[in-house]
Coordinates of N, CA and C and ligand atoms in Angstrom, one line a residue:
M1 N 20.6 -21.3 13.1 CA 20.2 -19.9 12.8 C 19.0 -19.9 11.9
D2 N 18.0 -19.0 12.2 CA 16.9 -18.9 11.3 C 17.3 -18.2 10.0
K3 N 17.0 -18.9 8.9 CA 17.5 -18.3 7.6 C 16.3 -17.6 6.9
T4 N 15.2 -17.4 7.6 CA 14.1 -16.7 7.0 C 13.9 -15.3 7.6
R5 N 13.3 -14.5 6.9 CA 13.0 -13.1 7.4 C 11.5 -12.9 7.2
T6 N 11.0 -12.1 8.1 CA 9.5 -11.8 8.0 C 9.3 -10.5 7.3
I7 N 8.5 -10.5 6.3 CA 8.1 -9.3 5.6 C 6.6 -9.0 6.2
R8 N 6.4 -7.8 6.6 CA 5.0 -7.5 7.1 C 4.0 -7.5 5.9
L9 N 2.8 -8.0 6.3 CA 1.7 -8.0 5.3 C 0.7 -6.9 5.7
G10 N 0.6 -5.9 4.8 CA -0.5 -5.0 5.0 C -1.6 -5.4 4.0
V11 N -2.8 -5.6 4.5 CA -3.9 -6.0 3.6 C -4.8 -4.8 3.3
N12 N -4.9 -4.6 2.0 CA -5.7 -3.5 1.5 C -7.2 -4.0 1.4
L13 N -8.1 -3.4 2.2 CA -9.5 -3.9 2.2 C -10.4 -3.2 1.3
D14 N -9.9 -2.3 0.4 CA -10.8 -1.5 -0.4 C -11.8 -2.3 -1.1
H15 N -11.5 -3.5 -1.6 CA -12.4 -4.2 -2.5 C -13.5 -4.9 -1.7
V16 N -13.4 -5.0 -0.4 CA -14.5 -5.4 0.5 C -15.6 -4.3 0.4
A17 N -15.1 -3.1 0.4 CA -16.0 -1.9 0.3 C -16.6 -1.8 -1.1
T18 N -15.8 -2.2 -2.1 CA -16.2 -2.2 -3.5 C -17.5 -3.0 -3.7
I19 N -17.5 -4.2 -3.0 CA -18.7 -5.1 -3.1 C -19.9 -4.4 -2.4
R20 N -19.6 -3.8 -1.3 CA -20.7 -3.1 -0.5 C -21.3 -2.0 -1.4
Q21 N -20.4 -1.2 -1.9 CA -20.8 0.0 -2.7 C -21.5 -0.3 -4.0
A22 N -21.3 -1.5 -4.5 CA -22.0 -1.9 -5.7 C -23.5 -1.9 -5.6
R23 N -24.0 -2.1 -4.4 CA -25.4 -2.1 -4.1 C -25.8 -1.2 -3.0
F24 N -24.8 -0.5 -2.4 CA -25.1 0.4 -1.2 C -25.8 -0.4 -0.1
T25 N -25.3 -1.6 0.1 CA -25.9 -2.4 1.2 C -25.0 -2.2 2.5
P26 N -25.5 -2.6 3.6 CA -24.6 -2.5 4.8 C -23.6 -3.6 4.8
Y27 N -23.7 -4.6 4.0 CA -22.8 -5.7 4.0 C -22.0 -5.7 2.7
P28 N -20.8 -6.3 2.6 CA -20.1 -6.9 3.7 C -19.6 -5.9 4.7
D29 N -19.6 -6.3 6.0 CA -19.2 -5.4 7.0 C -17.6 -5.2 7.0
L30 N -17.2 -4.0 6.7 CA -15.8 -3.7 6.6 C -15.1 -3.9 8.0
I31 N -15.7 -3.6 9.0 CA -15.1 -3.7 10.3 C -14.9 -5.2 10.7
E32 N -15.9 -6.0 10.3 CA -15.7 -7.5 10.5 C -14.5 -8.0 9.7
A33 N -14.4 -7.4 8.5 CA -13.2 -7.8 7.6 C -11.9 -7.4 8.3
V34 N -11.9 -6.2 8.9 CA -10.7 -5.8 9.6 C -10.3 -6.8 10.7
K35 N -11.3 -7.2 11.5 CA -11.0 -8.1 12.6 C -10.6 -9.5 12.1
I36 N -11.2 -10.0 11.1 CA -10.8 -11.3 10.5 C -9.4 -11.2 10.0
T37 N -9.1 -10.2 9.3 CA -7.8 -10.0 8.6 C -6.7 -9.9 9.7
E38 N -7.0 -9.2 10.7 CA -5.9 -9.1 11.8 C -5.8 -10.5 12.5
Q39 N -6.9 -11.1 12.8 CA -6.8 -12.4 13.5 C -6.1 -13.4 12.6
A40 N -6.2 -13.3 11.3 CA -5.6 -14.3 10.4 C -4.1 -14.0 10.2
G41 N -3.6 -13.0 10.9 CA -2.1 -12.8 10.8 C -1.6 -11.6 10.1
A42 N -2.5 -10.7 9.6 CA -2.0 -9.5 8.9 C -1.3 -8.6 9.9
D43 N -0.3 -7.9 9.4 CA 0.4 -7.0 10.2 C -0.1 -5.6 10.1
G44 N -1.0 -5.3 9.2 CA -1.5 -4.0 9.0 C -2.7 -4.0 8.1
I45 N -3.5 -2.9 8.3 CA -4.7 -2.7 7.5 C -4.5 -1.4 6.6
T46 N -4.7 -1.6 5.3 CA -4.6 -0.4 4.4 C -5.9 -0.1 3.8
M47 N -6.2 1.2 3.8 CA -7.5 1.7 3.1 C -7.1 2.9 2.3
H48 N -7.7 2.9 1.0 CA -7.4 4.0 0.1 C -8.7 4.8 0.1
L49 N -8.7 6.0 0.7 CA -9.8 6.9 0.6 C -9.7 7.7 -0.6
R50 N -10.4 7.3 -1.7 CA -10.3 8.0 -2.9 C -11.1 9.2 -2.9
E51 N -10.8 10.2 -3.7 CA -11.5 11.5 -3.8 C -13.0 11.2 -4.3
D52 N -13.1 10.2 -5.2 CA -14.5 9.9 -5.7 C -15.3 8.9 -4.8
R53 N -14.6 8.5 -3.7 CA -15.3 7.6 -2.7 C -15.9 6.4 -3.4
R54 N -15.2 5.8 -4.4 CA -15.8 4.7 -5.1 C -15.9 3.4 -4.2
H55 N -15.0 3.3 -3.2 CA -15.1 2.1 -2.3 C -15.1 2.5 -0.9
I56 N -14.0 2.8 -0.3 CA -13.9 3.3 1.1 C -14.5 4.6 1.3
Q57 N -15.4 4.8 2.3 CA -16.0 6.0 2.7 C -15.3 6.7 3.9
T58 N -15.5 8.0 4.0 CA -14.8 8.7 5.1 C -15.1 8.0 6.5
E59 N -16.4 7.6 6.7 CA -16.8 7.0 8.0 C -16.1 5.7 8.2
D60 N -15.7 5.0 7.1 CA -15.1 3.7 7.2 C -13.7 3.8 7.9
V61 N -13.0 4.9 7.5 CA -11.6 5.0 8.0 C -11.7 5.4 9.5
F62 N -12.7 6.2 9.9 CA -12.8 6.5 11.3 C -13.2 5.3 12.1
A63 N -14.1 4.5 11.6 CA -14.6 3.3 12.3 C -13.4 2.3 12.4
A64 N -12.6 2.2 11.3 CA -11.4 1.3 11.4 C -10.4 1.8 12.4
R65 N -10.2 3.1 12.5 CA -9.3 3.6 13.5 C -9.6 3.1 14.9
E66 N -10.9 3.0 15.2 CA -11.4 2.5 16.5 C -11.0 1.1 16.8
V67 N -10.9 0.3 15.8 CA -10.7 -1.2 16.0 C -9.4 -1.7 15.6
V68 N -8.7 -1.1 14.7 CA -7.4 -1.6 14.2 C -6.4 -1.7 15.4
G69 N -5.9 -3.0 15.5 CA -5.0 -3.2 16.6 C -3.6 -3.3 16.1
T70 N -3.4 -3.4 14.8 CA -2.1 -3.5 14.2 C -1.7 -2.1 13.8
T71 N -1.6 -1.8 12.5 CA -1.3 -0.5 12.1 C -2.3 -0.1 11.0
L72 N -2.7 1.1 11.0 CA -3.6 1.6 9.9 C -2.8 2.5 9.0
N73 N -2.9 2.1 7.7 CA -2.2 2.9 6.7 C -3.3 3.5 5.8
L74 N -3.3 4.8 5.8 CA -4.3 5.5 5.0 C -3.7 5.9 3.7
E75 N -4.2 5.3 2.6 CA -3.7 5.7 1.2 C -4.5 6.9 0.8
M76 N -3.9 7.9 0.2 CA -4.6 9.1 -0.2 C -3.8 9.9 -1.1
A77 N -4.5 10.8 -1.8 CA -3.9 11.8 -2.7 C -3.5 13.0 -1.7
A78 N -2.5 13.8 -2.1 CA -2.1 14.9 -1.3 C -2.9 16.1 -1.5
T79 N -4.2 16.0 -1.3 CA -5.1 17.1 -1.5 C -5.4 17.7 -0.1
A80 N -5.9 19.0 -0.1 CA -6.2 19.6 1.2 C -7.2 18.8 2.0
E81 N -8.2 18.3 1.2 CA -9.3 17.6 1.9 C -8.7 16.3 2.6
M82 N -7.9 15.6 1.9 CA -7.4 14.4 2.5 C -6.4 14.6 3.6
I83 N -5.6 15.7 3.5 CA -4.7 16.0 4.6 C -5.5 16.3 5.9
K84 N -6.6 17.1 5.7 CA -7.4 17.4 6.8 C -8.0 16.2 7.5
I85 N -8.4 15.3 6.7 CA -9.0 14.0 7.2 C -7.9 13.2 7.9
A86 N -6.7 13.1 7.3 CA -5.6 12.4 7.9 C -5.2 13.0 9.3
L87 N -5.2 14.3 9.4 CA -4.8 14.9 10.6 C -5.8 14.7 11.7
Q88 N -7.1 14.5 11.3 CA -8.1 14.1 12.3 C -8.0 12.7 12.7
L89 N -7.8 11.9 11.7 CA -7.8 10.4 11.8 C -6.6 9.9 12.6
E90 N -5.5 10.5 12.4 CA -4.2 10.0 12.9 C -3.9 8.5 12.6
P91 N -3.8 8.2 11.4 CA -3.4 6.8 11.0 C -2.0 6.6 11.4
D92 N -1.5 5.4 11.5 CA -0.1 5.2 11.8 C 0.8 5.7 10.7
Y93 N 0.4 5.5 9.5 CA 1.1 6.3 8.4 C 0.1 6.5 7.2
C94 N 0.6 7.4 6.4 CA -0.2 7.7 5.2 C 0.7 7.4 4.0
C95 N 0.1 6.7 3.0 CA 0.8 6.5 1.8 C 0.2 7.4 0.8
I96 N 1.0 8.3 0.3 CA 0.5 9.3 -0.7 C 0.7 8.7 -2.1
V97 N -0.5 8.8 -2.8 CA -0.5 8.2 -4.1 C -1.0 9.2 -5.1
P98 N -0.7 9.1 -6.4 CA -1.3 10.0 -7.4 C -2.7 9.5 -7.6
E99 N -3.6 10.3 -8.0 CA -5.0 9.8 -8.3 C -5.6 10.5 -9.5
K100 N -6.1 9.6 -10.4 CA -6.8 10.2 -11.5 C -8.2 9.6 -11.5
R101 N -9.2 10.4 -11.7 CA -10.6 10.0 -11.5 C -11.0 8.8 -12.4
A102 N -10.5 8.8 -13.6 CA -11.0 7.7 -14.6 C -10.2 6.4 -14.4
E103 N -9.2 6.4 -13.6 CA -8.4 5.2 -13.6 C -9.1 4.0 -12.9
L104 N -8.8 2.8 -13.3 CA -9.4 1.6 -12.6 C -8.8 1.4 -11.2
T105 N -7.4 1.7 -11.1 CA -6.7 1.6 -9.9 C -5.5 2.6 -10.0
T106 N -4.7 2.7 -8.9 CA -3.6 3.7 -9.0 C -2.7 3.2 -10.1
E107 N -2.5 4.1 -11.1 CA -1.8 3.6 -12.3 C -0.3 3.8 -12.3
G108 N 0.2 4.9 -11.9 CA 1.7 5.1 -11.9 C 2.1 5.6 -10.5
G109 N 3.4 5.7 -10.3 CA 3.9 6.3 -9.1 C 3.7 7.8 -9.1
L110 N 4.0 8.3 -7.9 CA 3.9 9.8 -7.7 C 5.0 10.5 -8.5
D111 N 4.6 11.6 -9.1 CA 5.7 12.4 -9.8 C 6.3 13.3 -8.7
V112 N 7.2 12.7 -7.9 CA 7.8 13.5 -6.8 C 8.6 14.6 -7.3
I113 N 9.3 14.4 -8.4 CA 10.3 15.4 -8.9 C 9.5 16.7 -9.3
A114 N 8.4 16.6 -10.0 CA 7.6 17.7 -10.4 C 6.9 18.4 -9.3
N115 N 6.6 17.6 -8.2 CA 5.7 18.2 -7.2 C 6.4 18.2 -5.8
I116 N 7.7 18.4 -5.8 CA 8.5 18.2 -4.6 C 8.0 19.1 -3.5
R117 N 7.7 20.4 -3.8 CA 7.4 21.3 -2.8 C 6.0 21.0 -2.2
H118 N 5.1 20.6 -3.0 CA 3.7 20.3 -2.6 C 3.8 19.0 -1.7
I119 N 4.6 18.1 -2.1 CA 4.7 16.8 -1.3 C 5.4 17.1 0.0
A120 N 6.5 17.9 0.0 CA 7.2 18.2 1.2 C 6.3 18.9 2.2
D121 N 5.5 19.8 1.7 CA 4.5 20.5 2.5 C 3.5 19.5 3.2
A122 N 3.0 18.6 2.4 CA 2.1 17.6 2.9 C 2.8 16.7 4.0
C123 N 4.1 16.3 3.7 CA 4.8 15.5 4.7 C 5.0 16.3 6.0
A124 N 5.3 17.6 5.9 CA 5.6 18.4 7.1 C 4.3 18.5 8.0
K125 N 3.1 18.7 7.3 CA 1.9 18.8 8.1 C 1.6 17.4 8.8
L126 N 1.8 16.3 8.1 CA 1.5 15.0 8.6 C 2.5 14.6 9.7
N127 N 3.7 14.9 9.5 CA 4.8 14.6 10.5 C 4.6 15.3 11.8
Q128 N 4.0 16.5 11.7 CA 3.7 17.3 12.9 C 2.8 16.6 13.9
K129 N 1.9 15.7 13.3 CA 1.0 14.9 14.1 C 1.6 13.5 14.3
N130 N 2.9 13.3 14.1 CA 3.6 12.0 14.2 C 3.0 11.0 13.3
I131 N 2.5 11.4 12.2 CA 2.0 10.5 11.1 C 3.2 10.3 10.1
Q132 N 3.7 9.1 10.0 CA 4.8 8.9 9.1 C 4.2 8.9 7.7
V133 N 5.0 9.3 6.7 CA 4.6 9.4 5.3 C 5.4 8.5 4.4
S134 N 4.6 7.7 3.6 CA 5.2 6.8 2.6 C 4.8 7.4 1.3
L135 N 5.7 7.4 0.3 CA 5.4 7.9 -1.0 C 5.4 6.7 -2.0
F136 N 4.3 6.6 -2.7 CA 4.2 5.5 -3.7 C 4.9 5.9 -5.0
I137 N 6.0 5.2 -5.3 CA 6.8 5.7 -6.4 C 7.2 4.6 -7.4
E138 N 7.5 5.0 -8.6 CA 8.1 4.1 -9.5 C 9.5 3.8 -9.0
P139 N 10.0 2.6 -9.3 CA 11.3 2.2 -8.7 C 12.5 2.8 -9.5
D140 N 12.6 4.1 -9.4 CA 13.7 4.9 -10.1 C 14.6 5.6 -9.1
I141 N 15.9 5.6 -9.4 CA 16.8 6.2 -8.5 C 16.6 7.7 -8.4
D142 N 16.3 8.4 -9.5 CA 16.2 9.8 -9.4 C 14.9 10.2 -8.6
V143 N 13.9 9.4 -8.7 CA 12.7 9.6 -7.8 C 13.0 9.5 -6.4
I144 N 13.8 8.5 -6.0 CA 14.2 8.3 -4.6 C 15.1 9.5 -4.1
E145 N 15.9 10.0 -5.0 CA 16.7 11.2 -4.7 C 15.7 12.3 -4.2
A146 N 14.6 12.5 -5.0 CA 13.7 13.5 -4.7 C 12.9 13.2 -3.4
V147 N 12.6 12.0 -3.2 CA 11.9 11.6 -1.9 C 12.7 12.0 -0.7
I148 N 14.0 11.9 -0.8 CA 14.8 12.2 0.4 C 14.7 13.7 0.7
K149 N 14.4 14.5 -0.3 CA 14.2 16.0 0.0 C 12.8 16.3 0.5
T150 N 11.9 15.4 0.6 CA 10.6 15.7 1.0 C 10.3 15.6 2.5
G151 N 11.2 14.8 3.1 CA 10.9 14.5 4.5 C 10.2 13.2 4.8
A152 N 9.8 12.5 3.7 CA 9.1 11.2 3.8 C 10.2 10.2 4.3
T153 N 9.8 9.3 5.1 CA 10.8 8.3 5.6 C 10.6 6.9 5.1
L154 N 9.5 6.8 4.3 CA 9.1 5.5 3.7 C 8.9 5.6 2.2
V155 N 9.2 4.6 1.5 CA 8.7 4.6 0.1 C 7.9 3.3 -0.1
E156 N 6.9 3.3 -0.9 CA 6.3 2.1 -1.4 C 6.6 2.0 -2.9
L157 N 7.4 1.0 -3.2 CA 7.8 0.8 -4.6 C 6.6 0.2 -5.4
H158 N 6.3 0.7 -6.5 CA 5.2 0.3 -7.3 C 5.6 -1.0 -8.1
T159 N 5.0 -2.1 -7.7 CA 5.3 -3.4 -8.3 C 4.4 -3.7 -9.5
G160 N 3.5 -2.8 -9.8 CA 2.5 -3.0 -10.8 C 3.0 -3.3 -12.2
K161 N 4.1 -2.6 -12.6 CA 4.7 -2.9 -13.9 C 5.3 -4.3 -14.0
Y162 N 6.0 -4.6 -12.9 CA 6.5 -6.0 -12.9 C 5.4 -7.0 -13.0
A163 N 4.3 -6.8 -12.2 CA 3.2 -7.7 -12.1 C 2.6 -8.0 -13.5
I164 N 2.5 -7.0 -14.4 CA 1.9 -7.2 -15.7 C 2.9 -7.3 -16.8
S165 N 4.2 -7.5 -16.5 CA 5.2 -7.5 -17.5 C 5.2 -8.9 -18.2
S166 N 5.6 -8.8 -19.5 CA 5.7 -10.1 -20.3 C 7.0 -10.8 -19.8
A167 N 7.2 -12.0 -20.2 CA 8.3 -12.8 -19.9 C 9.6 -12.0 -20.3
D168 N 9.6 -11.3 -21.4 CA 10.8 -10.6 -21.9 C 11.1 -9.4 -21.0
E169 N 10.0 -8.7 -20.5 CA 10.2 -7.5 -19.7 C 10.5 -7.8 -18.2
A170 N 10.1 -9.0 -17.8 CA 10.1 -9.2 -16.3 C 11.5 -9.1 -15.7
K171 N 12.5 -9.5 -16.3 CA 13.9 -9.4 -15.7 C 14.2 -8.0 -15.5
Y172 N 13.9 -7.1 -16.5 CA 14.3 -5.7 -16.4 C 13.5 -5.0 -15.3
E173 N 12.2 -5.3 -15.3 CA 11.3 -4.7 -14.3 C 11.7 -5.1 -12.9
L174 N 12.1 -6.4 -12.7 CA 12.5 -6.9 -11.4 C 13.8 -6.2 -11.0
Q175 N 14.7 -6.1 -11.9 CA 16.0 -5.4 -11.6 C 15.8 -4.0 -11.2
R176 N 14.9 -3.3 -11.8 CA 14.6 -1.9 -11.4 C 14.1 -1.9 -9.9
L177 N 13.3 -2.9 -9.6 CA 12.8 -2.9 -8.2 C 14.0 -3.2 -7.2
V178 N 14.8 -4.2 -7.6 CA 15.9 -4.6 -6.7 C 16.9 -3.4 -6.5
S179 N 17.2 -2.7 -7.6 CA 18.1 -1.5 -7.5 C 17.5 -0.4 -6.7
A180 N 16.2 -0.2 -6.9 CA 15.6 0.9 -6.2 C 15.5 0.6 -4.7
A181 N 15.2 -0.7 -4.4 CA 15.2 -1.1 -2.9 C 16.5 -1.0 -2.3
E182 N 17.6 -1.4 -3.0 CA 18.9 -1.2 -2.4 C 19.3 0.2 -2.2
Y183 N 19.0 1.0 -3.2 CA 19.3 2.5 -3.1 C 18.5 3.1 -1.9
A184 N 17.2 2.8 -1.9 CA 16.4 3.5 -0.8 C 16.9 3.0 0.6
A185 N 17.2 1.8 0.7 CA 17.6 1.3 2.0 C 19.0 1.9 2.4
E186 N 19.8 2.0 1.4 CA 21.2 2.7 1.7 C 21.0 4.1 2.1
K187 N 19.9 4.8 1.7 CA 19.7 6.2 2.0 C 18.8 6.2 3.3
G188 N 18.6 5.1 3.9 CA 17.9 5.1 5.2 C 16.4 5.1 5.1
L189 N 15.8 4.9 4.0 CA 14.3 4.9 3.8 C 13.8 3.5 4.1
Q190 N 12.7 3.4 4.7 CA 12.0 2.1 4.9 C 11.4 1.7 3.5
V191 N 11.6 0.4 3.2 CA 11.2 0.0 1.8 C 9.9 -0.9 1.9
N192 N 8.8 -0.3 1.4 CA 7.6 -1.1 1.2 C 7.4 -1.3 -0.3
A193 N 6.5 -2.2 -0.6 CA 6.2 -2.3 -2.0 C 4.7 -2.8 -2.1
G194 N 4.1 -2.6 -3.3 CA 2.8 -3.0 -3.5 C 2.2 -2.7 -4.9
H195 N 1.2 -3.3 -5.2 CA 0.4 -3.2 -6.4 C 0.5 -4.4 -7.3
G196 N -0.6 -5.1 -7.5 CA -0.6 -6.2 -8.5 C 0.1 -7.5 -7.9
I197 N 0.3 -7.5 -6.6 CA 1.0 -8.7 -6.1 C -0.1 -9.8 -5.9
D198 N 0.3 -11.0 -6.3 CA -0.7 -12.1 -6.2 C 0.0 -13.4 -5.6
Y199 N -0.7 -14.5 -5.6 CA -0.2 -15.7 -5.0 C 0.9 -16.4 -5.8
H200 N 1.0 -16.0 -7.1 CA 2.1 -16.5 -7.9 C 3.3 -15.6 -7.9
N201 N 3.1 -14.4 -8.2 CA 4.3 -13.5 -8.3 C 5.0 -13.2 -7.0
I202 N 4.3 -13.5 -5.9 CA 4.9 -13.2 -4.6 C 6.2 -14.0 -4.4
A203 N 6.3 -15.2 -5.1 CA 7.5 -16.0 -5.0 C 8.8 -15.2 -5.4
V204 N 8.6 -14.3 -6.4 CA 9.7 -13.5 -7.0 C 9.7 -12.2 -6.2
I205 N 8.6 -11.6 -6.0 CA 8.6 -10.3 -5.3 C 9.3 -10.3 -4.0
K206 N 9.1 -11.4 -3.3 CA 9.7 -11.5 -1.9 C 11.3 -11.6 -2.0
T207 N 11.8 -11.8 -3.1 CA 13.3 -11.9 -3.2 C 13.9 -10.5 -3.3
I208 N 13.0 -9.4 -3.5 CA 13.6 -8.1 -3.5 C 14.2 -7.8 -2.2
P209 N 15.4 -7.3 -2.1 CA 16.0 -7.1 -0.8 C 15.4 -5.9 0.0
H210 N 15.6 -6.0 1.3 CA 15.2 -4.9 2.3 C 13.7 -4.6 2.4
L211 N 12.9 -5.5 1.9 CA 11.4 -5.3 2.0 C 11.0 -5.3 3.5
Y212 N 10.3 -4.3 3.9 CA 9.7 -4.2 5.2 C 8.3 -4.6 5.2
E213 N 7.5 -4.1 4.2 CA 6.1 -4.4 4.2 C 5.6 -4.5 2.7
L214 N 4.7 -5.4 2.5 CA 4.0 -5.5 1.2 C 2.5 -5.1 1.4
N215 N 2.0 -4.3 0.6 CA 0.6 -4.0 0.7 C -0.2 -4.7 -0.5
I216 N -1.1 -5.6 -0.1 CA -1.7 -6.4 -1.1 C -3.2 -6.4 -0.9
G217 N -4.0 -6.2 -1.9 CA -5.4 -6.1 -1.8 C -6.2 -7.0 -2.7
H218 N -6.2 -6.7 -4.0 CA -7.1 -7.3 -4.9 C -7.0 -8.9 -4.9
S219 N -5.8 -9.4 -5.0 CA -5.7 -10.8 -5.0 C -6.2 -11.5 -3.8
I220 N -6.0 -10.9 -2.6 CA -6.5 -11.5 -1.4 C -8.0 -11.5 -1.3
V221 N -8.6 -10.4 -1.6 CA -10.1 -10.3 -1.6 C -10.7 -11.2 -2.6
A222 N -10.0 -11.4 -3.8 CA -10.5 -12.3 -4.8 C -10.4 -13.7 -4.3
R223 N -9.3 -14.1 -3.7 CA -9.1 -15.5 -3.2 C -10.1 -15.7 -2.1
A224 N -10.5 -14.7 -1.3 CA -11.4 -14.8 -0.2 C -12.8 -15.3 -0.6
L225 N -13.1 -15.1 -1.9 CA -14.4 -15.5 -2.4 C -14.5 -17.0 -2.4
F226 N -13.4 -17.7 -2.6 CA -13.4 -19.2 -2.6 C -13.0 -19.8 -1.3
V227 N -12.1 -19.2 -0.5 CA -11.6 -19.9 0.7 C -11.9 -19.2 1.9
G228 N -12.5 -18.0 1.8 CA -12.8 -17.2 3.0 C -11.6 -16.2 3.3
L229 N -11.9 -15.1 3.9 CA -10.9 -14.1 4.1 C -9.7 -14.5 5.0
A230 N -10.0 -15.2 6.1 CA -9.0 -15.6 7.0 C -8.0 -16.5 6.3
Q231 N -8.5 -17.5 5.5 CA -7.5 -18.4 4.9 C -6.7 -17.7 3.8
A232 N -7.4 -16.8 3.1 CA -6.8 -16.0 2.0 C -5.6 -15.2 2.6
V233 N -5.8 -14.6 3.7 CA -4.8 -13.8 4.4 C -3.7 -14.7 4.8
S234 N -4.0 -15.8 5.5 CA -3.0 -16.6 6.0 C -2.2 -17.4 4.9
E235 N -2.8 -17.7 3.8 CA -2.1 -18.3 2.7 C -1.0 -17.3 2.2
M236 N -1.4 -16.0 2.1 CA -0.5 -15.0 1.6 C 0.7 -14.8 2.6
K237 N 0.3 -14.8 3.8 CA 1.4 -14.6 4.9 C 2.4 -15.7 4.8
T238 N 1.9 -17.0 4.6 CA 2.8 -18.1 4.5 C 3.7 -18.0 3.2
A239 N 3.0 -17.6 2.1 CA 3.8 -17.4 0.8 C 4.8 -16.3 0.9
M240 N 4.7 -15.4 1.9 CA 5.6 -14.3 2.0 C 6.9 -14.6 2.8
I241 N 6.9 -15.8 3.4 CA 8.2 -16.1 4.2 C 9.3 -16.2 3.2
A242 N 10.3 -15.4 3.5 CA 11.4 -15.2 2.5 C 12.7 -15.6 3.1
A243 N 13.7 -15.8 2.2 CA 15.0 -16.1 2.6 C 15.7 -14.8 3.1
N244 N 16.6 -14.9 4.1 CA 17.3 -13.8 4.6 C 18.0 -13.0 3.5
D245 N 18.1 -11.6 3.6 CA 18.9 -10.8 2.7 C 20.3 -11.4 2.9
A246 N 21.0 -11.4 1.7 CA 22.4 -11.9 1.8 C 23.3 -11.0 2.6
Ligands
PXP301 N1 -0.4 0.0 -2.8 C1 -0.9 1.1 -3.3 C2 -0.2 2.4 -3.2 C3 -2.2 1.0 -4.1 O1 -2.7 2.1 -4.6 C4 -2.8 -0.2 -4.1 C5 -4.1 -0.3 -4.8 O2 -5.1 0.4 -4.1 C6 -2.2 -1.3 -3.5 C7 -1.0 -1.2 -2.9 C8 -2.8 -2.7 -3.6 O3 -2.8 -3.1 -4.9 P1 -3.6 -4.5 -5.3 O4 -5.0 -4.3 -5.0 O5 -3.2 -4.6 -6.7 O6 -3.0 -5.6 -4.5

């Protein structure tokens, strides 16, 4: 019997666009990156269309929609502008994230409890077009309780705190992720995770139960500088082979 399980790899290509936008050049070609990433074994492509357009541009997501043969995950804030774009784009799913202009990257999970009506409204609009909605959240049980009331069917657990935790904090942060994954799965939610995952911490991250998909960007694009994008993707895919849930 096969004792391994496959966790899907969603590759976040934002930082390919970061390099392009640093000089406003036509290269590196994001669509070529999409093709190489999929050929190398990625199960999905993720792009975060930020309100400030610091990396991915609106036209990028529409160009990607034309060529993505796996699944396209549009990460976005739940603003009227982004919902309008998502309804036109029809990605396979949207991951709703909080967004602050000054942040270097998405800093915390969505405050679903405080914004439950607004998020439920966004989910209803997206669901009408058969776009599934994932909510990027801190691994907390009370947040998952709120997610259930929004109509979202997926959660993406924020692994960022675990990724930067000290040796003392790591056990606690990992346990939060494990408990949240167990609770979300028990409630019928699909469990994804992401943020700050790299070639080292993947060994522990993949032990979190019920993981369906991991979304990984920065570490893969950084590794691609040395070994090329295809190898960087395939090394991560190999590193993600995990033992079966008990
Ligand atoms: N998931 C979400 C919701 C994110 O906002 C990001 C960063 O854009 C990622 C995953 C990927 O994180 P990283 O680039 O640290 O791998």
